[in-house]
Structure formats: structure tokens, C-alpha cells
């Protein structure tokens, strides 16, 4: 990244001042402390996993709870939390989730060769924490989606440095905790990285197989959880799902038609991601936009699909802002985020149970914007400057992030 450029990209990659860092620290600490005050047991979603681990430690099946939607390996991963008192979890979990989100943002920046001390590093994370409602939702819920929000940019960072097998191991470990990143396996297929693909499949398979042997109901995920995910029969959960398959029936569209529309949209998005990968232009945008496109396409059809899932893909796109022709340079990228501004009340959508309509708008517009960017040589939607690859920056010393 060239710091001497006169446009916005040059300004963004220059070092941030002390006041900006102070504001970021205050914002993140306030977010974590607030979550600790208003939640118990580390957040509602984290509590589900911890409760499943406690049930297993007591000799029961974690899949007795229909809301436990994880692989058996997640039970073992949550076991240490099950031994901690709620007073500790309500402080520890929000802090851990906030730190992991910051780590994921750091990985996204390094993928795009943006310095971690830059203005974009500070302002981007501050903007996500203050101006993007799902950030606060994820911290308060303690949802394990945060593992995917870290694993995807880290895996792409490793892949960008030629360490594809390590990237596959990272994706596999994340899938073992929560199967959210399974669509990223297509990226290894696109790239023809068969060893990385095998690693990404074997790691969760071995972890889940070993953990299942310790469960009283080894096949519980397939006999209980998988049918629940396929049919989405939980009325409470359905109110918060953002996928078109869940939202369109609430507008009067027949459920079967809504499901097929979502499947077609997801397939089209995956095809556009493949087209984006095949357009092998230099720079990190190829990895980030292909990975984000695959995940957004999957969210269009997955059940459930929540607003905080967007934090898996959004930082990858936002970190590409200094590059000409990136998705974040287009107007529609920012239009998609408007409904997620905290405190902005929309008529007829004031109820918390109608938030899914705003989330669906953001998800669909982002997915379409990324898919549009996949067209060869096309700028992001709304960006009328000619898209061109950014010149390769000077080599950056290898860092952990």
C-alpha cells in the first residue's frame, strides 16, 4: 500500500493518531462491559453451548436441547466454560468475543497489506463497533459465529502467503466448532488445492468422530439437529432469520417458492464467486471477494441465517477499501449497511421481531453487490471510476497477523 497517494486510500493507510486509538479502546471496552452487565452466563447463545456441555458432563445428551446446533466437538470445546461460575462467564465471554472480532479485523487488514497502525485499522474497527448493530448483537449473545469471523480472514491471509494447507487446517478447526465456514471448501476446489481441501475436511471429521464417541447419543447431530436445520420448525428462531427463505413467507410468498428462490440466488452467487476467482487479477481482492461471495451466497439459503453472520464477510470487504475497484468503493456497499445503523428507527419495523426484514435487505444487497463485482473488469455497483488492479506494494515483513 502506497502511503504517498493523494486520494482517500493514501490517507487511510497513514498512521493513526493517539486520540483515535483512545476512542477505539473506550468503544471496545464500553461494548464489552455493557454486554457483561445485561447478560448472564456469557450471553444467550454462548449459554446454549455451555448448558449442553454441562448436560454432557452430567451424563446426558447435549442434543436434548433442540437449540444446540453444533458438532459434538463443540461440546468438548465448551467443557472448560462449563466449570466456571456465571459471574466469571458474564465478564470473560464478552471480552473474549470483542478481542476475537478485533483479531479477525487485524487479519483482514493484513490480507490487504494495510498496516495495523493505520487510520483504516482504527476507524474501521471503531465504525464496526459503533455503527454496525450486529457487532453489538454478537458481543451480547456470545455466539460462536465469532470463531468463523476470525478463521476466514486468517485462512485467507495464510492462503495469500502460499500456505494453503495451513489455511485448510484453520477452516477445518472452525468448522469443528461451528459448521458455518463449510462453503469456503469451494474456494479450495476453485484453486485446485487438494491437500488443503483434504485437510479442511479431515480436521472436523476426526474431531467430531472422536468427540461423538464420548457422547451418550453419538449420532445426535444427524438424528436431531440436522432435521431441525433442514426444516426450521422453531417459530421463535424463524422470526430472527435473515435469509429470503425465512423472510419471504412472512410477506405472503409460499414457503416452497421462497426456498427455491433462495436456492437459485445462492447458486448464482456461488457461480459469480467462481467467476471472480477465475479472473486472476493481482492483489488480495481476489481472495477476499471470492471468500466473502461464497459466504454471502450461503447465507441466502442457510437455515438459520442471522444478522451477526454478516461479520464473517463484511470486514473482508471493508478492509479492501484502499484498493481501486473494490466492493467497498461502491455506493451500494454503503447503502446495504444503512439499516444496520444503531438507533435508526424504521417505520413498521420498530419491533425487534421485525428486525429480520432489515437484516435481509443488508444481506441481499451485499450479496448482489459482491456478485456484480465478479463481472470481469466491472467496478463495484455505484462506482463509476474505472476498476484497475492496485500496484503490488513493497514486500511486508511476515507477522502473525
PDB file of N, CA and C in Angstrom, residues 134-199:
ATOM      1  N   UNK A 134     -25.043  -5.453  14.233  1.00  0.00           N
ATOM      2  CA  UNK A 134     -24.697  -6.855  14.504  1.00  0.00           C
ATOM      3  C   UNK A 134     -23.440  -7.046  15.336  1.00  0.00           C
ATOM      4  N   UNK A 135     -22.516  -6.088  15.320  1.00  0.00           N
ATOM      5  CA  UNK A 135     -21.317  -6.185  16.158  1.00  0.00           C
ATOM      6  C   UNK A 135     -21.718  -6.270  17.627  1.00  0.00           C
ATOM      7  N   UNK A 136     -22.546  -5.337  18.066  1.00  0.00           N
ATOM      8  CA  UNK A 136     -23.016  -5.357  19.450  1.00  0.00           C
ATOM      9  C   UNK A 136     -23.867  -6.574  19.754  1.00  0.00           C
ATOM     10  N   UNK A 137     -24.682  -7.007  18.782  1.00  0.00           N
ATOM     11  CA  UNK A 137     -25.507  -8.205  18.993  1.00  0.00           C
ATOM     12  C   UNK A 137     -24.630  -9.423  19.247  1.00  0.00           C
ATOM     13  N   UNK A 138     -23.564  -9.554  18.471  1.00  0.00           N
ATOM     14  CA  UNK A 138     -22.687 -10.716  18.612  1.00  0.00           C
ATOM     15  C   UNK A 138     -21.975 -10.706  19.963  1.00  0.00           C
ATOM     16  N   UNK A 139     -21.539  -9.532  20.408  1.00  0.00           N
ATOM     17  CA  UNK A 139     -20.867  -9.435  21.705  1.00  0.00           C
ATOM     18  C   UNK A 139     -21.836  -9.793  22.828  1.00  0.00           C
ATOM     19  N   UNK A 140     -23.071  -9.311  22.737  1.00  0.00           N
ATOM     20  CA  UNK A 140     -24.042  -9.594  23.806  1.00  0.00           C
ATOM     21  C   UNK A 140     -24.493 -11.049  23.799  1.00  0.00           C
ATOM     22  N   UNK A 141     -24.636 -11.639  22.617  1.00  0.00           N
ATOM     23  CA  UNK A 141     -25.083 -13.032  22.538  1.00  0.00           C
ATOM     24  C   UNK A 141     -23.966 -14.014  22.865  1.00  0.00           C
ATOM     25  N   UNK A 142     -22.718 -13.608  22.622  1.00  0.00           N
ATOM     26  CA  UNK A 142     -21.615 -14.541  22.809  1.00  0.00           C
ATOM     27  C   UNK A 142     -21.676 -15.691  21.825  1.00  0.00           C
ATOM     28  N   UNK A 143     -22.227 -15.449  20.648  1.00  0.00           N
ATOM     29  CA  UNK A 143     -22.405 -16.525  19.676  1.00  0.00           C
ATOM     30  C   UNK A 143     -21.065 -16.983  19.121  1.00  0.00           C
ATOM     31  N   UNK A 144     -20.965 -18.290  18.866  1.00  0.00           N
ATOM     32  CA  UNK A 144     -19.709 -18.848  18.370  1.00  0.00           C
ATOM     33  C   UNK A 144     -19.462 -18.539  16.900  1.00  0.00           C
ATOM     34  N   UNK A 145     -20.315 -17.741  16.292  1.00  0.00           N
ATOM     35  CA  UNK A 145     -20.026 -17.200  14.964  1.00  0.00           C
ATOM     36  C   UNK A 145     -18.699 -16.454  14.965  1.00  0.00           C
ATOM     37  N   UNK A 146     -18.302 -15.956  16.131  1.00  0.00           N
ATOM     38  CA  UNK A 146     -17.050 -15.215  16.228  1.00  0.00           C
ATOM     39  C   UNK A 146     -15.864 -16.076  15.813  1.00  0.00           C
ATOM     40  N   UNK A 147     -15.943 -17.390  15.998  1.00  0.00           N
ATOM     41  CA  UNK A 147     -14.840 -18.253  15.561  1.00  0.00           C
ATOM     42  C   UNK A 147     -14.681 -18.200  14.045  1.00  0.00           C
ATOM     43  N   UNK A 148     -15.800 -18.146  13.326  1.00  0.00           N
ATOM     44  CA  UNK A 148     -15.740 -18.034  11.867  1.00  0.00           C
ATOM     45  C   UNK A 148     -15.271 -16.650  11.442  1.00  0.00           C
ATOM     46  N   UNK A 149     -15.650 -15.618  12.214  1.00  0.00           N
ATOM     47  CA  UNK A 149     -15.237 -14.253  11.891  1.00  0.00           C
ATOM     48  C   UNK A 149     -13.730 -14.081  12.007  1.00  0.00           C
ATOM     49  N   UNK A 150     -13.080 -14.904  12.801  1.00  0.00           N
ATOM     50  CA  UNK A 150     -11.620 -14.885  12.899  1.00  0.00           C
ATOM     51  C   UNK A 150     -10.995 -15.840  11.885  1.00  0.00           C
ATOM     52  N   UNK A 151     -11.577 -17.029  11.769  1.00  0.00           N
ATOM     53  CA  UNK A 151     -10.952 -18.087  10.963  1.00  0.00           C
ATOM     54  C   UNK A 151     -10.908 -17.744   9.478  1.00  0.00           C
ATOM     55  N   UNK A 152     -11.964 -17.125   8.934  1.00  0.00           N
ATOM     56  CA  UNK A 152     -11.975 -16.865   7.494  1.00  0.00           C
ATOM     57  C   UNK A 152     -10.883 -15.880   7.078  1.00  0.00           C
ATOM     58  N   UNK A 153     -10.778 -14.694   7.693  1.00  0.00           N
ATOM     59  CA  UNK A 153      -9.674 -13.809   7.272  1.00  0.00           C
ATOM     60  C   UNK A 153      -8.299 -14.392   7.566  1.00  0.00           C
ATOM     61  N   UNK A 154      -8.167 -15.149   8.659  1.00  0.00           N
ATOM     62  CA  UNK A 154      -6.874 -15.767   8.952  1.00  0.00           C
ATOM     63  C   UNK A 154      -6.519 -16.799   7.889  1.00  0.00           C
ATOM     64  N   UNK A 155      -7.504 -17.611   7.497  1.00  0.00           N
ATOM     65  CA  UNK A 155      -7.246 -18.618   6.457  1.00  0.00           C
ATOM     66  C   UNK A 155      -6.900 -17.961   5.132  1.00  0.00           C
ATOM     67  N   UNK A 156      -7.603 -16.898   4.774  1.00  0.00           N
ATOM     68  CA  UNK A 156      -7.304 -16.212   3.515  1.00  0.00           C
ATOM     69  C   UNK A 156      -5.941 -15.533   3.574  1.00  0.00           C
ATOM     70  N   UNK A 157      -5.572 -15.025   4.743  1.00  0.00           N
ATOM     71  CA  UNK A 157      -4.250 -14.445   4.912  1.00  0.00           C
ATOM     72  C   UNK A 157      -3.168 -15.493   4.682  1.00  0.00           C
ATOM     73  N   UNK A 158      -3.364 -16.672   5.242  1.00  0.00           N
ATOM     74  CA  UNK A 158      -2.404 -17.762   5.038  1.00  0.00           C
ATOM     75  C   UNK A 158      -2.360 -18.185   3.570  1.00  0.00           C
ATOM     76  N   UNK A 159      -3.540 -18.288   2.953  1.00  0.00           N
ATOM     77  CA  UNK A 159      -3.586 -18.665   1.542  1.00  0.00           C
ATOM     78  C   UNK A 159      -2.896 -17.620   0.680  1.00  0.00           C
ATOM     79  N   UNK A 160      -3.075 -16.347   1.012  1.00  0.00           N
ATOM     80  CA  UNK A 160      -2.425 -15.282   0.258  1.00  0.00           C
ATOM     81  C   UNK A 160      -0.914 -15.339   0.347  1.00  0.00           C
ATOM     82  N   UNK A 161      -0.393 -15.975   1.391  1.00  0.00           N
ATOM     83  CA  UNK A 161       1.050 -16.130   1.548  1.00  0.00           C
ATOM     84  C   UNK A 161       1.516 -17.500   1.091  1.00  0.00           C
ATOM     85  N   UNK A 162       0.629 -18.226   0.396  1.00  0.00           N
ATOM     86  CA  UNK A 162       1.008 -19.509  -0.164  1.00  0.00           C
ATOM     87  C   UNK A 162       0.903 -20.684   0.790  1.00  0.00           C
ATOM     88  N   UNK A 163       0.379 -20.484   1.984  1.00  0.00           N
ATOM     89  CA  UNK A 163       0.285 -21.548   2.977  1.00  0.00           C
ATOM     90  C   UNK A 163      -1.125 -22.141   2.962  1.00  0.00           C
ATOM     91  N   UNK A 164      -1.450 -22.802   1.880  1.00  0.00           N
ATOM     92  CA  UNK A 164      -2.806 -23.287   1.666  1.00  0.00           C
ATOM     93  C   UNK A 164      -3.179 -24.417   2.623  1.00  0.00           C
ATOM     94  N   UNK A 165      -2.259 -25.304   2.921  1.00  0.00           N
ATOM     95  CA  UNK A 165      -2.588 -26.402   3.837  1.00  0.00           C
ATOM     96  C   UNK A 165      -2.889 -25.874   5.229  1.00  0.00           C
ATOM     97  N   UNK A 166      -2.124 -24.888   5.677  1.00  0.00           N
ATOM     98  CA  UNK A 166      -2.409 -24.261   6.967  1.00  0.00           C
ATOM     99  C   UNK A 166      -3.765 -23.574   6.936  1.00  0.00           C
ATOM    100  N   UNK A 167      -4.097 -22.955   5.801  1.00  0.00           N
ATOM    101  CA  UNK A 167      -5.415 -22.334   5.661  1.00  0.00           C
ATOM    102  C   UNK A 167      -6.517 -23.378   5.774  1.00  0.00           C
ATOM    103  N   UNK A 168      -6.316 -24.543   5.169  1.00  0.00           N
ATOM    104  CA  UNK A 168      -7.291 -25.610   5.282  1.00  0.00           C
ATOM    105  C   UNK A 168      -7.454 -26.085   6.706  1.00  0.00           C
ATOM    106  N   UNK A 169      -6.354 -26.144   7.465  1.00  0.00           N
ATOM    107  CA  UNK A 169      -6.434 -26.552   8.872  1.00  0.00           C
ATOM    108  C   UNK A 169      -7.226 -25.540   9.691  1.00  0.00           C
ATOM    109  N   UNK A 170      -7.049 -24.246   9.400  1.00  0.00           N
ATOM    110  CA  UNK A 170      -7.794 -23.208  10.120  1.00  0.00           C
ATOM    111  C   UNK A 170      -9.286 -23.327   9.832  1.00  0.00           C
ATOM    112  N   UNK A 171      -9.642 -23.492   8.567  1.00  0.00           N
ATOM    113  CA  UNK A 171     -11.051 -23.647   8.212  1.00  0.00           C
ATOM    114  C   UNK A 171     -11.627 -24.911   8.850  1.00  0.00           C
ATOM    115  N   UNK A 172     -10.867 -26.001   8.823  1.00  0.00           N
ATOM    116  CA  UNK A 172     -11.337 -27.236   9.428  1.00  0.00           C
ATOM    117  C   UNK A 172     -11.572 -27.100  10.914  1.00  0.00           C
ATOM    118  N   UNK A 173     -10.655 -26.416  11.622  1.00  0.00           N
ATOM    119  CA  UNK A 173     -10.829 -26.206  13.056  1.00  0.00           C
ATOM    120  C   UNK A 173     -12.072 -25.370  13.343  1.00  0.00           C
ATOM    121  N   UNK A 174     -12.322 -24.350  12.512  1.00  0.00           N
ATOM    122  CA  UNK A 174     -13.509 -23.515  12.704  1.00  0.00           C
ATOM    123  C   UNK A 174     -14.789 -24.306  12.456  1.00  0.00           C
ATOM    124  N   UNK A 175     -14.783 -25.164  11.428  1.00  0.00           N
ATOM    125  CA  UNK A 175     -15.957 -25.986  11.136  1.00  0.00           C
ATOM    126  C   UNK A 175     -16.221 -26.963  12.272  1.00  0.00           C
ATOM    127  N   UNK A 176     -15.165 -27.458  12.904  1.00  0.00           N
ATOM    128  CA  UNK A 176     -15.338 -28.368  14.028  1.00  0.00           C
ATOM    129  C   UNK A 176     -16.048 -27.693  15.195  1.00  0.00           C
ATOM    130  N   UNK A 177     -15.846 -26.376  15.337  1.00  0.00           N
ATOM    131  CA  UNK A 177     -16.519 -25.637  16.401  1.00  0.00           C
ATOM    132  C   UNK A 177     -17.924 -25.210  15.994  1.00  0.00           C
ATOM    133  N   UNK A 178     -18.061 -24.768  14.749  1.00  0.00           N
ATOM    134  CA  UNK A 178     -19.372 -24.381  14.210  1.00  0.00           C
ATOM    135  C   UNK A 178     -19.290 -24.502  12.696  1.00  0.00           C
ATOM    136  N   UNK A 179     -20.198 -25.268  12.066  1.00  0.00           N
ATOM    137  CA  UNK A 179     -20.051 -25.574  10.629  1.00  0.00           C
ATOM    138  C   UNK A 179     -20.406 -24.425   9.695  1.00  0.00           C
ATOM    139  N   UNK A 180     -20.172 -23.196  10.123  1.00  0.00           N
ATOM    140  CA  UNK A 180     -20.576 -22.031   9.341  1.00  0.00           C
ATOM    141  C   UNK A 180     -19.716 -21.842   8.099  1.00  0.00           C
ATOM    142  N   UNK A 181     -18.428 -22.198   8.174  1.00  0.00           N
ATOM    143  CA  UNK A 181     -17.497 -21.934   7.077  1.00  0.00           C
ATOM    144  C   UNK A 181     -17.409 -23.079   6.067  1.00  0.00           C
ATOM    145  N   UNK A 182     -18.307 -24.024   6.130  1.00  0.00           N
ATOM    146  CA  UNK A 182     -18.263 -25.137   5.177  1.00  0.00           C
ATOM    147  C   UNK A 182     -18.270 -24.670   3.720  1.00  0.00           C
ATOM    148  N   UNK A 183     -18.994 -23.593   3.348  1.00  0.00           N
ATOM    149  CA  UNK A 183     -18.961 -23.150   1.942  1.00  0.00           C
ATOM    150  C   UNK A 183     -17.572 -22.751   1.451  1.00  0.00           C
ATOM    151  N   UNK A 184     -16.659 -22.405   2.359  1.00  0.00           N
ATOM    152  CA  UNK A 184     -15.319 -21.983   1.941  1.00  0.00           C
ATOM    153  C   UNK A 184     -14.546 -23.151   1.329  1.00  0.00           C
ATOM    154  N   UNK A 185     -15.011 -24.375   1.554  1.00  0.00           N
ATOM    155  CA  UNK A 185     -14.368 -25.522   0.914  1.00  0.00           C
ATOM    156  C   UNK A 185     -14.366 -25.372  -0.604  1.00  0.00           C
ATOM    157  N   UNK A 186     -15.360 -24.676  -1.137  1.00  0.00           N
ATOM    158  CA  UNK A 186     -15.404 -24.442  -2.581  1.00  0.00           C
ATOM    159  C   UNK A 186     -14.224 -23.606  -3.052  1.00  0.00           C
ATOM    160  N   UNK A 187     -13.711 -22.737  -2.195  1.00  0.00           N
ATOM    161  CA  UNK A 187     -12.553 -21.925  -2.577  1.00  0.00           C
ATOM    162  C   UNK A 187     -11.340 -22.810  -2.839  1.00  0.00           C
ATOM    163  N   UNK A 188     -11.130 -23.818  -1.989  1.00  0.00           N
ATOM    164  CA  UNK A 188     -10.022 -24.742  -2.217  1.00  0.00           C
ATOM    165  C   UNK A 188     -10.241 -25.533  -3.504  1.00  0.00           C
ATOM    166  N   UNK A 189     -11.508 -25.823  -3.795  1.00  0.00           N
ATOM    167  CA  UNK A 189     -11.833 -26.520  -5.041  1.00  0.00           C
ATOM    168  C   UNK A 189     -11.546 -25.625  -6.241  1.00  0.00           C
ATOM    169  N   UNK A 190     -11.945 -24.357  -6.164  1.00  0.00           N
ATOM    170  CA  UNK A 190     -11.667 -23.416  -7.250  1.00  0.00           C
ATOM    171  C   UNK A 190     -10.162 -23.319  -7.524  1.00  0.00           C
ATOM    172  N   UNK A 191      -9.392 -23.292  -6.424  1.00  0.00           N
ATOM    173  CA  UNK A 191      -7.947 -23.087  -6.549  1.00  0.00           C
ATOM    174  C   UNK A 191      -7.191 -24.370  -6.867  1.00  0.00           C
ATOM    175  N   UNK A 192      -7.889 -25.505  -6.835  1.00  0.00           N
ATOM    176  CA  UNK A 192      -7.222 -26.776  -7.089  1.00  0.00           C
ATOM    177  C   UNK A 192      -6.242 -27.159  -5.996  1.00  0.00           C
ATOM    178  N   UNK A 193      -6.498 -26.719  -4.762  1.00  0.00           N
ATOM    179  CA  UNK A 193      -5.623 -27.021  -3.623  1.00  0.00           C
ATOM    180  C   UNK A 193      -6.173 -28.245  -2.899  1.00  0.00           C
ATOM    181  N   UNK A 194      -5.847 -29.403  -3.435  1.00  0.00           N
ATOM    182  CA  UNK A 194      -6.472 -30.632  -2.954  1.00  0.00           C
ATOM    183  C   UNK A 194      -5.994 -31.011  -1.554  1.00  0.00           C
ATOM    184  N   UNK A 195      -4.724 -30.757  -1.254  1.00  0.00           N
ATOM    185  CA  UNK A 195      -4.239 -31.079   0.089  1.00  0.00           C
ATOM    186  C   UNK A 195      -4.921 -30.189   1.125  1.00  0.00           C
ATOM    187  N   UNK A 196      -5.090 -28.917   0.802  1.00  0.00           N
ATOM    188  CA  UNK A 196      -5.784 -28.011   1.713  1.00  0.00           C
ATOM    189  C   UNK A 196      -7.239 -28.420   1.883  1.00  0.00           C
ATOM    190  N   UNK A 197      -7.877 -28.833   0.784  1.00  0.00           N
ATOM    191  CA  UNK A 197      -9.264 -29.284   0.851  1.00  0.00           C
ATOM    192  C   UNK A 197      -9.380 -30.529   1.728  1.00  0.00           C
ATOM    193  N   UNK A 198      -8.460 -31.483   1.540  1.00  0.00           N
ATOM    194  CA  UNK A 198      -8.494 -32.696   2.354  1.00  0.00           C
ATOM    195  C   UNK A 198      -8.278 -32.369   3.826  1.00  0.00           C
ATOM    196  N   UNK A 199      -7.383 -31.426   4.106  1.00  0.00           N
ATOM    197  CA  UNK A 199      -7.141 -31.028   5.495  1.00  0.00           C
ATOM    198  C   UNK A 199      -8.372 -30.387   6.110  1.00  0.00           C
TER     199      UNK A 199
END
